[in-house]
XYZ file of C-alpha atoms in Angstrom:
720
model
C 98.605 122.352 134.675
C 98.081 120.754 131.734
C 97.254 117.014 133.150
C 100.008 115.065 131.670
C 100.208 111.025 132.084
C 103.457 110.070 132.784
C 102.367 106.288 132.523
C 100.332 104.341 131.082
C 97.553 101.844 131.407
C 98.086 98.180 130.567
C 95.084 95.314 130.080
C 96.587 92.514 130.313
C 94.003 89.709 131.043
C 94.305 88.482 128.061
C 91.920 85.453 128.671
C 88.961 87.575 129.398
C 89.028 91.090 127.167
C 90.344 92.195 124.173
C 93.408 94.598 123.608
C 91.938 97.296 121.221
C 93.068 97.464 118.295
C 94.174 100.751 118.753
C 96.778 100.154 121.054
C 99.866 97.161 120.888
C 99.730 95.141 124.466
C 103.784 94.582 123.644
C 104.751 97.931 123.508
C 102.914 99.368 126.908
C 104.419 96.351 128.535
C 108.008 97.038 127.704
C 107.598 100.922 127.941
C 105.490 101.370 131.141
C 106.057 98.208 134.268
C 105.394 100.211 136.606
C 101.925 101.033 135.638
C 101.569 97.813 134.988
C 102.400 96.717 138.288
C 100.308 99.531 139.817
C 97.467 99.086 137.805
C 97.573 95.178 138.727
C 96.762 96.298 142.589
C 93.412 98.892 141.430
C 89.944 97.995 142.284
C 89.811 98.829 138.334
C 91.810 95.693 136.979
C 89.169 93.830 139.289
C 86.417 95.616 138.051
C 84.612 92.893 135.825
C 85.406 88.955 134.385
C 84.546 86.210 133.099
C 84.003 83.582 136.185
C 86.453 81.872 136.669
C 88.300 80.275 138.481
C 91.236 82.965 138.080
C 88.113 85.497 139.176
C 85.542 83.844 141.556
C 86.043 84.172 144.837
C 82.842 83.355 146.566
C 82.164 80.051 147.704
C 80.307 78.159 145.456
C 81.480 74.581 147.279
C 77.564 73.584 147.581
C 76.956 75.973 150.636
C 73.130 78.478 150.904
C 72.234 81.401 151.995
C 68.790 81.764 153.586
C 66.799 85.068 153.777
C 63.220 85.535 154.243
C 61.839 84.281 151.497
C 65.029 83.571 149.292
C 66.912 80.258 149.280
C 70.444 80.050 146.820
C 73.454 77.382 147.093
C 76.243 77.687 144.899
C 77.524 75.033 143.297
C 80.397 74.511 140.222
C 79.268 72.109 137.331
C 81.301 71.463 134.182
C 83.340 74.639 135.192
C 80.324 76.712 135.518
C 79.456 78.267 138.803
C 76.118 78.197 139.139
C 73.531 78.794 142.047
C 69.855 77.230 142.406
C 67.658 79.841 143.514
C 64.423 79.744 145.144
C 62.295 82.394 145.798
C 57.838 83.300 145.204
C 57.471 79.411 145.739
C 59.669 78.426 142.552
C 63.023 77.130 142.121
C 65.398 77.971 139.479
C 68.981 77.180 138.331
C 71.150 80.181 136.802
C 74.705 80.493 135.651
C 76.906 82.941 136.679
C 78.416 84.616 133.754
C 81.079 87.305 135.000
C 82.077 88.796 138.104
C 81.381 91.905 139.103
C 83.646 94.131 141.658
C 86.047 92.430 143.693
C 86.008 93.853 147.213
C 85.396 94.680 150.165
C 82.165 92.663 147.849
C 81.572 90.459 144.917
C 78.679 90.277 143.019
C 77.652 88.038 140.124
C 75.646 88.872 137.114
C 73.072 86.517 135.378
C 72.153 86.584 132.423
C 68.541 86.414 131.157
C 66.666 87.803 127.742
C 67.057 89.822 125.449
C 70.614 90.925 126.413
C 70.165 91.629 129.960
C 72.279 91.315 132.091
C 71.367 90.732 136.047
C 72.676 91.927 139.033
C 71.378 88.734 141.847
C 70.378 89.643 145.488
C 73.356 87.789 147.427
C 76.516 88.940 147.131
C 79.701 87.407 148.563
C 81.898 89.480 151.107
C 85.171 89.425 150.356
C 86.522 91.347 153.616
C 88.860 88.536 155.714
C 87.067 85.718 158.539
C 88.108 88.740 161.296
C 86.438 91.592 159.896
C 83.840 90.133 159.385
C 83.901 88.552 156.343
C 83.928 85.441 154.259
C 80.159 85.162 153.906
C 77.201 85.302 151.680
C 75.167 88.010 152.304
C 72.223 90.004 151.194
C 72.980 92.940 149.122
C 68.638 94.256 150.904
C 69.288 92.842 155.004
C 66.354 94.091 156.342
C 63.708 93.701 153.583
C 62.277 90.634 151.738
C 61.994 92.595 148.443
C 59.440 91.027 146.055
C 59.492 90.419 142.482
C 56.459 92.816 142.350
C 59.489 95.752 144.021
C 60.972 97.825 142.000
C 64.158 96.925 143.831
C 63.992 93.292 142.510
C 66.607 91.870 140.942
C 64.435 90.992 137.830
C 63.850 94.243 137.834
C 65.721 97.420 135.825
C 67.309 98.761 139.106
C 69.044 95.848 139.258
C 69.828 95.841 135.267
C 73.428 95.628 134.517
C 73.795 96.817 131.129
C 72.269 100.218 132.041
C 72.977 101.021 135.691
C 76.521 99.579 136.129
C 78.452 98.780 132.682
C 79.827 101.679 131.467
C 81.617 102.172 134.454
C 82.969 98.747 134.354
C 83.963 98.169 131.178
C 86.979 100.184 128.614
C 84.635 101.371 125.003
C 81.608 99.972 126.471
C 77.935 100.948 124.460
C 74.868 100.160 125.652
C 72.949 99.303 122.890
C 69.819 99.462 124.042
C 66.655 99.108 121.368
C 63.545 100.591 122.757
C 61.479 98.653 120.119
C 61.987 95.288 120.940
C 63.783 96.473 124.576
C 66.753 94.863 124.296
C 70.350 95.608 124.437
C 73.205 94.544 122.340
C 75.832 96.077 124.621
C 79.503 95.347 123.533
C 83.310 96.395 124.728
C 86.309 97.388 123.802
C 88.006 95.759 127.552
C 86.002 93.864 129.792
C 87.451 95.857 132.710
C 88.833 99.056 133.466
C 91.808 100.339 131.785
C 94.214 102.189 129.764
C 91.498 103.270 127.805
C 88.715 104.673 130.085
C 91.692 107.126 131.224
C 93.282 108.218 127.931
C 90.933 107.084 125.115
C 92.134 104.880 122.274
C 95.203 106.339 121.674
C 95.437 106.171 118.221
C 98.335 108.766 117.973
C 100.447 107.330 120.839
C 104.030 107.358 119.727
C 104.811 103.782 118.737
C 108.586 104.496 119.858
C 111.097 102.098 119.959
C 111.742 100.501 123.381
C 114.995 99.666 122.957
C 116.491 102.687 121.558
C 115.233 104.492 124.697
C 117.800 105.241 127.922
C 117.376 105.175 131.445
C 119.018 108.466 131.271
C 116.246 110.538 128.945
C 113.809 112.643 130.536
C 109.723 111.041 130.481
C 109.342 115.089 129.887
C 110.036 118.234 128.082
C 111.412 120.918 129.685
C 108.084 122.504 128.852
C 106.059 120.310 130.586
C 108.498 119.541 133.758
C 107.677 123.679 134.468
C 104.048 123.318 134.951
C 104.144 121.029 137.016
C 104.986 123.463 140.494
C 104.147 122.187 143.948
C 102.607 122.190 146.695
C 104.244 124.222 149.072
C 104.029 125.853 152.840
C 106.724 128.072 154.948
C 107.636 127.225 158.192
C 104.730 129.161 159.674
C 102.364 128.543 157.329
C 98.970 125.912 158.593
C 98.483 124.367 155.044
C 100.625 124.699 152.619
C 99.669 126.454 148.884
C 100.270 125.617 145.002
C 102.958 127.373 144.340
C 103.509 127.344 140.216
C 101.256 128.221 137.624
C 97.460 128.286 137.881
C 96.972 124.329 137.714
C 94.123 123.022 135.332
C 91.916 120.216 136.938
C 89.775 119.779 133.986
C 91.879 116.012 133.613
C 89.209 115.543 136.506
C 86.285 115.379 134.474
C 87.702 111.164 133.863
C 86.957 110.796 137.017
C 83.839 112.678 138.171
C 82.727 110.077 135.047
C 82.141 107.307 137.230
C 82.775 108.528 140.046
C 79.466 110.750 139.934
C 75.912 110.094 140.481
C 74.702 111.419 136.744
C 72.228 110.800 133.494
C 73.634 110.117 130.694
C 73.590 111.920 127.738
C 75.752 109.521 125.322
C 76.225 106.050 124.733
C 79.441 105.252 126.244
C 82.129 107.450 128.054
C 85.024 108.717 126.027
C 88.080 110.372 128.263
C 88.340 113.196 125.710
C 85.112 114.299 125.575
C 83.752 117.386 128.528
C 82.305 115.688 131.659
C 78.962 117.776 130.589
C 79.424 117.338 127.704
C 78.335 113.094 127.851
C 76.099 113.711 131.393
C 74.049 115.814 133.330
C 75.037 115.749 136.553
C 72.648 115.130 140.439
C 73.559 118.283 142.737
C 73.227 117.851 146.261
C 69.054 118.185 146.297
C 67.628 116.566 149.345
C 67.109 113.313 149.741
C 70.657 112.151 148.416
C 72.664 114.517 150.771
C 71.956 115.621 154.279
C 70.874 119.952 154.818
C 74.836 120.339 156.123
C 76.050 118.694 152.296
C 77.385 115.238 153.761
C 76.159 112.344 151.596
C 72.969 110.559 152.530
C 72.655 108.174 149.614
C 74.918 106.719 147.399
C 76.563 109.719 145.008
C 79.909 108.445 144.900
C 82.472 111.934 145.359
C 81.717 113.803 142.749
C 79.027 116.062 144.891
C 81.073 116.072 147.907
C 84.666 116.958 146.654
C 83.228 119.795 144.575
C 81.471 121.285 148.154
C 85.143 121.060 149.429
C 87.990 123.734 150.437
C 89.607 121.347 149.114
C 88.500 121.447 145.338
C 88.383 125.125 145.629
C 91.934 125.454 146.772
C 92.870 123.231 143.347
C 93.908 120.158 144.809
C 93.526 117.231 142.660
C 92.775 113.991 142.334
C 95.938 112.795 142.365
C 97.636 115.322 144.431
C 96.160 111.654 147.148
C 95.782 108.971 144.611
C 98.335 107.539 142.821
C 97.571 107.365 139.399
C 97.660 103.399 138.139
C 96.682 101.928 141.489
C 94.669 104.978 142.944
C 95.513 104.387 145.845
C 96.310 106.321 148.656
C 100.103 107.543 148.089
C 100.837 107.989 152.044
C 99.169 105.675 154.592
C 98.090 107.484 158.333
C 98.140 111.455 158.828
C 101.097 111.364 156.456
C 98.917 111.881 153.699
C 97.168 115.232 154.975
C 100.437 116.360 156.562
C 101.612 116.295 153.238
C 100.505 119.391 153.346
C 98.634 120.356 156.464
C 101.681 121.833 159.407
C 102.139 118.261 161.658
C 103.400 121.379 164.355
C 100.034 122.591 164.150
C 97.722 119.191 163.143
C 99.711 116.397 164.589
C 99.345 117.511 167.719
C 97.347 116.118 171.025
C 96.015 119.885 171.543
C 94.200 119.119 167.816
C 93.720 115.644 168.168
C 92.596 114.897 171.394
C 92.609 110.939 171.163
C 95.264 108.928 172.396
C 97.522 109.461 169.470
C 97.932 105.706 168.662
C 94.528 105.027 168.619
C 91.715 105.644 165.732
C 90.166 108.548 167.104
C 93.599 110.372 166.018
C 93.392 109.449 161.933
C 92.318 112.975 160.013
C 90.228 111.190 158.526
C 87.656 109.711 160.997
C 87.190 112.823 162.157
C 86.974 114.628 158.574
C 86.368 111.921 155.853
C 83.965 109.908 158.535
C 82.397 106.497 156.230
C 78.912 105.616 155.096
C 78.515 102.094 154.324
C 76.894 101.589 151.272
C 75.548 97.677 150.235
C 76.464 96.235 153.443
C 79.918 96.700 153.796
C 81.484 98.583 151.420
C 82.167 102.136 153.450
C 83.171 104.999 151.804
C 84.269 108.203 152.862
C 83.024 111.589 152.378
C 84.995 113.990 150.432
C 83.835 117.062 152.068
C 86.329 116.950 154.004
C 85.185 119.019 156.827
C 85.510 119.805 160.772
C 83.106 118.083 162.363
C 80.091 119.921 163.869
C 78.020 118.439 165.806
C 76.515 121.726 167.062
C 74.644 121.167 163.728
C 73.528 118.088 164.625
C 71.489 119.010 167.673
C 69.607 121.562 165.724
C 69.229 119.935 162.196
C 69.608 116.538 162.913
C 72.640 116.259 160.365
C 75.390 113.657 160.618
C 78.408 114.317 162.281
C 82.087 112.227 162.236
C 82.080 112.080 166.610
C 78.805 109.792 167.171
C 79.301 107.857 164.151
C 82.408 106.682 166.927
C 80.311 107.398 169.996
C 76.766 106.349 169.359
C 76.946 105.728 172.568
C 76.414 109.320 173.034
C 74.282 112.033 172.253
C 75.103 115.343 169.377
C 75.065 117.551 172.804
C 77.189 115.274 174.343
C 79.667 115.452 171.521
C 78.941 119.355 170.942
C 79.587 120.314 174.572
C 83.343 118.041 174.410
C 84.048 119.877 171.139
C 83.605 123.194 172.741
C 85.427 122.558 175.562
C 88.357 121.706 173.530
C 88.267 124.010 170.852
C 86.186 126.472 171.857
C 82.728 128.189 171.277
C 81.726 127.137 167.039
C 82.704 129.831 164.689
C 79.101 131.365 163.491
C 78.675 130.065 160.047
C 79.051 132.330 157.264
C 75.109 133.512 156.565
C 75.515 132.397 153.169
C 75.944 128.483 154.708
C 73.647 129.233 157.480
C 71.149 129.976 153.997
C 72.333 126.676 152.060
C 71.509 124.197 155.236
C 68.335 126.456 156.318
C 67.422 125.613 152.875
C 68.029 122.097 152.461
C 66.697 121.406 155.838
C 63.431 123.507 155.202
C 63.231 123.029 151.139
C 62.285 127.082 150.392
C 63.405 130.011 151.376
C 61.596 133.488 150.666
C 61.919 134.715 147.783
C 64.795 137.187 148.714
C 67.348 135.494 151.422
C 66.858 132.687 148.141
C 67.944 135.124 145.361
C 71.123 136.401 147.745
C 72.103 132.638 148.814
C 72.505 131.812 145.104
C 74.567 135.115 144.244
C 76.872 134.768 147.374
C 80.183 133.803 146.366
C 81.923 133.150 148.755
C 79.793 129.729 148.905
C 80.901 126.583 146.961
C 79.911 126.455 143.310
C 78.390 123.130 143.584
C 75.968 124.874 146.304
C 74.716 127.759 144.428
C 74.101 125.705 141.698
C 71.701 123.376 143.931
C 70.033 126.559 145.759
C 69.088 127.393 141.656
C 67.950 123.521 141.640
C 65.768 124.498 144.492
C 64.239 127.530 143.102
C 60.676 126.203 142.443
C 59.712 125.222 146.357
C 60.654 129.851 147.438
C 59.486 130.663 144.155
C 55.770 130.363 141.625
C 57.487 132.489 138.903
C 61.088 133.866 137.885
C 61.874 136.594 135.280
C 65.255 137.363 132.995
C 66.153 140.075 135.498
C 66.151 137.040 138.015
C 68.643 135.142 135.826
C 70.986 136.926 133.492
C 73.575 136.849 136.010
C 72.802 133.258 136.165
C 72.824 132.405 132.234
C 76.225 134.138 132.083
C 78.211 132.623 134.800
C 81.411 131.967 133.966
C 80.617 128.518 136.330
C 78.987 126.049 134.483
C 76.901 124.118 137.425
C 75.429 128.168 137.926
C 74.489 127.919 133.973
C 73.514 124.124 134.195
C 71.161 124.527 137.178
C 69.614 127.644 135.032
C 68.594 126.047 132.058
C 67.178 123.384 134.690
C 64.740 125.647 136.405
C 63.389 127.358 132.940
C 60.164 126.377 133.183
C 60.136 128.905 136.106
C 60.013 132.205 133.111
C 57.017 132.879 131.816
C 57.671 132.107 127.718
C 57.572 135.657 127.045
C 61.118 136.031 129.669
C 62.403 132.495 128.158
C 63.194 134.785 124.940
C 65.368 137.149 126.745
C 68.835 136.088 128.389
C 67.832 132.201 128.524
C 67.154 132.019 125.008
C 71.756 132.158 125.156
C 71.557 129.126 126.480
C 70.949 127.353 123.275
C 74.523 127.813 122.401
C 76.002 127.130 125.526
C 79.700 125.405 125.709
C 78.177 122.196 127.575
C 75.638 119.865 125.594
C 74.090 119.334 129.008
C 72.941 122.926 129.059
C 72.433 123.105 125.622
C 69.606 119.591 125.626
C 67.257 121.644 128.963
C 67.196 124.568 127.228
C 65.702 122.816 124.015
C 63.265 121.585 126.809
C 62.207 124.180 128.190
C 62.015 126.603 124.754
C 59.836 123.801 123.066
C 57.311 125.753 120.630
C 58.632 128.678 121.379
C 59.766 129.819 117.641
C 62.986 128.056 117.729
C 61.825 125.185 115.761
C 63.561 126.265 112.385
C 67.113 127.353 114.132
C 69.719 124.766 113.864
C 71.310 124.986 117.093
C 67.595 124.075 118.658
C 67.712 121.754 116.009
C 71.217 120.208 117.054
C 69.480 120.547 121.119
C 66.688 118.581 120.117
C 67.846 116.318 119.064
C 70.671 115.512 121.922
C 67.100 115.704 124.461
C 65.687 113.076 122.078
C 68.333 110.886 122.052
C 69.425 110.795 125.651
C 66.676 109.860 126.816
C 66.119 107.310 124.741
C 69.179 106.163 125.746
C 67.535 105.629 129.382
C 64.390 104.356 128.688
C 65.621 100.527 129.357
C 64.008 102.331 133.131
C 60.873 103.902 134.156
C 62.114 107.673 134.095
C 63.916 107.662 130.851
C 60.275 107.045 129.151
C 59.082 109.644 131.767
C 61.470 112.006 130.267
C 60.312 110.994 127.146
C 56.727 111.818 127.379
C 57.836 115.037 128.449
C 59.489 116.019 125.735
C 56.971 115.176 123.028
C 53.697 116.949 125.378
C 55.993 119.776 124.722
C 56.589 118.654 121.198
C 52.582 118.284 121.041
C 52.709 115.462 119.758
C 50.271 113.198 122.644
C 50.629 109.605 121.235
C 54.935 110.226 120.987
C 53.840 111.019 124.678
C 51.804 107.544 125.527
C 53.513 105.672 123.259
C 56.289 106.538 125.772
C 54.725 106.326 129.337
C 53.580 102.241 127.760
C 56.503 101.946 127.388
C 57.941 103.189 130.839
C 54.525 101.023 132.655
C 55.621 97.832 130.389
C 58.795 97.422 131.389
C 59.089 99.261 134.822
C 55.559 97.777 135.968
C 56.709 99.754 140.361
C 57.779 103.403 138.952
C 54.188 104.720 139.789
C 55.411 108.299 138.622
C 54.689 107.495 134.796
C 51.437 105.947 135.428
C 50.317 109.406 137.092
C 51.304 111.330 134.270
C 49.438 108.939 131.878
C 46.734 109.843 134.013
C 47.032 113.499 132.646
C 47.132 112.793 129.325
C 44.101 110.546 129.622
C 42.331 113.779 131.742
C 43.346 116.057 129.288
C 42.120 114.434 126.679
C 38.548 113.302 128.091
C 39.723 109.771 128.190
C 37.524 109.309 131.114
C 37.255 105.992 131.418
C 40.480 105.392 130.389
C 41.951 107.512 133.286
C 40.096 105.249 136.749
C 41.590 102.157 134.510
C 44.515 103.172 134.389
C 45.172 104.029 137.809
C 43.652 101.026 139.096
C 46.529 99.514 137.066
C 48.407 101.469 139.040
C 47.684 101.244 142.433
C 47.260 97.275 141.908
C 51.061 97.605 141.308
C 52.184 99.644 144.080
C 49.904 100.195 146.668
C 52.181 101.979 148.631
C 52.410 104.627 145.942
C 51.342 108.253 147.830
C 51.424 109.875 144.444
C 49.043 107.467 143.490
C 46.416 106.963 145.975
C 46.482 111.018 145.714
C 45.956 111.250 142.322
C 42.629 108.832 142.551
C 42.115 111.325 145.291
C 42.150 113.903 142.653
C 39.889 111.714 140.255
C 37.425 111.375 142.904
C 36.873 115.095 144.090
C 36.327 115.996 140.228
C 34.031 112.955 139.772
C 32.382 114.391 142.962
C 33.207 111.617 145.111
C 34.375 114.020 147.800
C 33.532 111.920 151.079
C 36.012 108.529 149.308
C 38.747 111.095 148.014
C 39.709 111.886 151.853
C 40.548 107.925 152.196
C 43.065 108.925 149.213
C 44.861 111.886 150.494
C 44.982 109.807 153.986
C 46.793 106.558 152.456
C 49.185 109.103 150.638
C 49.788 111.037 153.881
C 50.100 107.344 155.630
C 53.381 106.553 152.755
C 54.377 110.088 152.346
C 54.412 111.598 155.308
C 56.272 114.985 153.956
C 55.084 116.022 151.316
C 53.079 119.507 152.459
C 51.007 119.581 149.074
C 49.198 116.271 150.220
C 48.679 117.679 153.477
C 47.352 120.912 151.945
C 44.725 119.563 150.008
C 43.895 117.115 152.342
C 42.506 120.155 155.013
C 40.720 121.546 151.996
C 38.342 118.007 151.289
C 37.809 117.085 155.051
C 36.983 121.488 154.373
C 34.754 120.691 151.513
C 32.520 117.972 153.220
C 31.905 120.629 156.364
C 34.955 118.939 158.249
C 36.752 121.791 159.189
C 36.860 121.579 163.179
C 38.814 117.969 162.170
C 40.692 119.816 160.095
C 41.567 122.794 162.638
C 42.773 120.021 165.139
C 44.242 117.207 162.697
C 46.495 119.967 162.094
C 47.212 121.171 164.825
C 48.812 117.844 165.252
C 50.937 117.461 162.604
C 52.291 121.087 161.339
C 55.228 120.655 163.215
C 56.175 117.482 161.015
C 55.902 119.506 157.866
C 58.257 122.121 159.456
C 55.717 124.746 159.983
C 55.149 125.032 156.727
C 53.574 128.794 155.829
C 50.175 127.381 153.865
C 49.656 125.217 155.994
C 49.811 128.031 158.360
C 47.582 130.644 156.015
C 45.294 127.124 155.886
C 45.035 126.966 159.905
C 44.165 130.322 160.394
C 41.959 130.739 157.871
C 39.769 127.698 159.045
C 40.530 128.707 162.653
C 38.546 131.904 161.683
C 35.406 130.419 159.403
C 35.069 127.986 163.022
C 35.330 130.774 165.462
C 38.238 129.237 167.350
C 40.198 132.238 168.889
C 42.356 129.123 170.660
C 43.640 127.865 167.661
C 43.431 131.022 165.397
C 46.249 132.434 167.827
C 48.122 128.645 168.343
C 48.764 129.566 164.073
C 49.855 133.098 164.297
C 52.333 131.850 166.810
C 53.905 129.824 163.577
C 53.542 132.516 161.081
């Protein structure tokens, strides 16, 4: 179905934003009054505003809030909203420039040097007092975020221009300048209105609304026929789509903001495909639990694409009003639009008092996770609660989210009593959970999982992205099917793991990804085809330019500089790579990977003095960095300081006790200084926390044989 918007949004807060010159505000109001009314109820309408008496919700009457070493006083002066903030034994006075959001919390933006707007570390809880709101609270309630922390409010991760801006204002351009590390950010409209969903509408018909009668149809007969309906017979458990095949591509506009993704362009264009503007994050841990449920703040894209609803053709507007974005029906009525109440709205199915929270469909099938202290967001995975999986994989389940005083075993037992023994998972689903839980699979099992067409596309793509954990090398025969897949995410994930192909194998089917339909795929393909003879081809040049440009967009933070340096290293432009890493360290000093990569370049160019200097600089800024302690350990080994290296590897394990490589090298180092017996003893104690990783088992067997310890040899053999 082609998406035909019935009504257009209107941005009418003329005191806080500019109406785009491509539309006429008066025409919008006169023709689309219902859309205006709906939009005014939306979160979009209040996404951002100039701080004034109409927009500020927080208490600025002189109240104070404290959190560990921080103290903030909120007050007004000459019609401005101000914060006197003490931290690290220093007091400064800041003016609030903008409000950011409105419910269930409102944040406040402070202007800093270089055109930056930074998010203040205290937010206003705008919920009612009865619900615990109407108070100031710290965004990180359990931590005292110091200035030398990457999460500190003056650091890049709390920067509005780069982290938040493009989804909170129409037509926004970050305009980041690498040379002077500054922003010149502009928008068309300060909040989310017409343009974010419908574009600038330069071709929108300029009709005279006074000549339009109420009897005239809003859609042509052909357009009306395209809609179809979700219908079910009396005996159907759920409705089925009746009508022409649905074209849900319009959801790209929703996904542009409701996803965790990296930008490929500066700003969002609603008329451009999602994968031409963004490279989405897949379902990799630790962002998601092993069963695909949300863990970190990942928004909706990744969870919804796993769902049976998405596979059946359900789209956002089946549940949400297209302008208010509120759900169309309150309570279970929303689900019962398609799900037969005779089957599902029954005590035998619900198993909770019908007037209780436990009887609400969403509380079992869309459980909430709280982010930013007060923001409860529902999981759009839309699955059946499986506490039995929680027992095995320590995954969350809706039952125990309510019954927190009970165990997963208790919940599993009750679900089985009510609905019978849970069905065994399909082979692909079981393999997927095993992969995400353990981090790897045997190679052939991993391939079967990827090629299982009964599994959701995003799970198969995520399995491709995990291949580096299971295989050391791929061949063209392994990836041909994926390169030619009809599914965009399969091709994207394949483009990302091109480095697993030897150069000669990349010159076969993989190279066709350079001409893929979507920029996200082409960019990763170009990254893995550098220096393989494509430099003179227009398609490669275009993809490489897009790669370097997209990296430059994010050089305001550490990750963008890391990506840019890696591209330059592949291009054998070492000085440009060094410059990018130095820039990354300057703008984001608490991002540790840039120090490590800089050390690698210095070591390769035999600048040993700079290796030691950079490691010391990195560890001074990041004393709890596991990867820097690991790099320090490797450096000490190369300097024949093996005993000292063990201390560094021990620190690496202390700060990252799940990394198998750190543990492996630590035990190898112990063996190298004739402490093999100690290595075996310690390895036996910790191997379980590494999920009995095969390389650690092999190490244990080898060491046990070396020292003639038959008991330990048998211990590791049993794990094999």
